[in-house]
Amino acid sequence: MNEKFLNSKIMKKENANEISQLQYQIKRYRAMGKGTMCQTLTKRLERLLLK
């Protein structure tokens, strides 16, 4: 297989893991009433999704 393709696939998997982790953290902080941290994580998630 092409090395570039494999690297791309690995990056997508890492991004998917990070996205799900951020979504979980946002949900938890929202439940605790931590609005500032929730906003910070939401911005990080938006930047990651735009890649």
PDB file of C-alpha atoms in Angstrom:
ATOM      1  CA  MET A   1       0.000   0.000   0.000  1.00  0.00           C
ATOM      2  CA  ASN A   2       0.982   3.575  -0.514  1.00  0.00           C
ATOM      3  CA  GLU A   3       2.746   5.121   2.497  1.00  0.00           C
ATOM      4  CA  LYS A   4       0.927   8.430   2.026  1.00  0.00           C
ATOM      5  CA  PHE A   5      -2.427   6.608   2.052  1.00  0.00           C
ATOM      6  CA  LEU A   6      -1.529   4.775   5.268  1.00  0.00           C
ATOM      7  CA  ASN A   7      -0.443   8.004   6.963  1.00  0.00           C
ATOM      8  CA  SER A   8      -3.698   9.633   5.879  1.00  0.00           C
ATOM      9  CA  LYS A   9      -5.709   6.736   7.270  1.00  0.00           C
ATOM     10  CA  ILE A  10      -3.846   6.887  10.601  1.00  0.00           C
ATOM     11  CA  MET A  11      -4.444  10.645  10.865  1.00  0.00           C
ATOM     12  CA  LYS A  12      -8.168  10.186  10.200  1.00  0.00           C
ATOM     13  CA  LYS A  13      -8.344   7.557  12.948  1.00  0.00           C
ATOM     14  CA  GLU A  14      -6.506   9.852  15.385  1.00  0.00           C
ATOM     15  CA  ASN A  15      -8.814  12.737  14.473  1.00  0.00           C
ATOM     16  CA  ALA A  16     -11.874  10.540  14.993  1.00  0.00           C
ATOM     17  CA  ASN A  17     -10.610   9.545  18.439  1.00  0.00           C
ATOM     18  CA  GLU A  18      -9.892  13.162  19.364  1.00  0.00           C
ATOM     19  CA  ILE A  19     -13.313  14.286  18.093  1.00  0.00           C
ATOM     20  CA  SER A  20     -15.161  11.699  20.166  1.00  0.00           C
ATOM     21  CA  GLN A  21     -13.038  12.540  23.221  1.00  0.00           C
ATOM     22  CA  LEU A  22     -13.784  16.254  22.855  1.00  0.00           C
ATOM     23  CA  GLN A  23     -17.497  15.586  22.405  1.00  0.00           C
ATOM     24  CA  TYR A  24     -17.502  13.516  25.592  1.00  0.00           C
ATOM     25  CA  GLN A  25     -15.603  16.197  27.544  1.00  0.00           C
ATOM     26  CA  ILE A  26     -17.956  18.933  26.302  1.00  0.00           C
ATOM     27  CA  LYS A  27     -20.947  16.887  27.431  1.00  0.00           C
ATOM     28  CA  ARG A  28     -19.414  16.323  30.887  1.00  0.00           C
ATOM     29  CA  TYR A  29     -18.402  19.971  31.407  1.00  0.00           C
ATOM     30  CA  ARG A  30     -21.855  21.098  30.260  1.00  0.00           C
ATOM     31  CA  ALA A  31     -23.439  18.767  32.829  1.00  0.00           C
ATOM     32  CA  MET A  32     -21.194  20.237  35.561  1.00  0.00           C
ATOM     33  CA  GLY A  33     -22.083  23.798  34.572  1.00  0.00           C
ATOM     34  CA  LYS A  34     -18.543  24.727  33.491  1.00  0.00           C
ATOM     35  CA  GLY A  35     -19.425  27.067  30.623  1.00  0.00           C
ATOM     36  CA  THR A  36     -15.969  28.543  30.047  1.00  0.00           C
ATOM     37  CA  MET A  37     -14.263  25.182  29.634  1.00  0.00           C
ATOM     38  CA  CYS A  38     -17.146  23.971  27.495  1.00  0.00           C
ATOM     39  CA  GLN A  39     -16.666  26.959  25.138  1.00  0.00           C
ATOM     40  CA  THR A  40     -12.922  26.351  24.937  1.00  0.00           C
ATOM     41  CA  LEU A  41     -13.401  22.685  24.026  1.00  0.00           C
ATOM     42  CA  THR A  42     -16.137  23.540  21.527  1.00  0.00           C
ATOM     43  CA  LYS A  43     -13.790  25.919  19.705  1.00  0.00           C
ATOM     44  CA  ARG A  44     -11.072  23.246  19.625  1.00  0.00           C
ATOM     45  CA  LEU A  45     -13.615  20.756  18.241  1.00  0.00           C
ATOM     46  CA  GLU A  46     -14.720  23.214  15.544  1.00  0.00           C
ATOM     47  CA  ARG A  47     -11.110  23.775  14.458  1.00  0.00           C
ATOM     48  CA  LEU A  48     -10.529  20.045  14.278  1.00  0.00           C
ATOM     49  CA  LEU A  49     -13.683  19.476  12.228  1.00  0.00           C
ATOM     50  CA  LEU A  50     -12.619  22.143   9.716  1.00  0.00           C
ATOM     51  CA  LYS A  51      -9.420  20.246   8.871  1.00  0.00           C
TER      52      LYS A  51
END
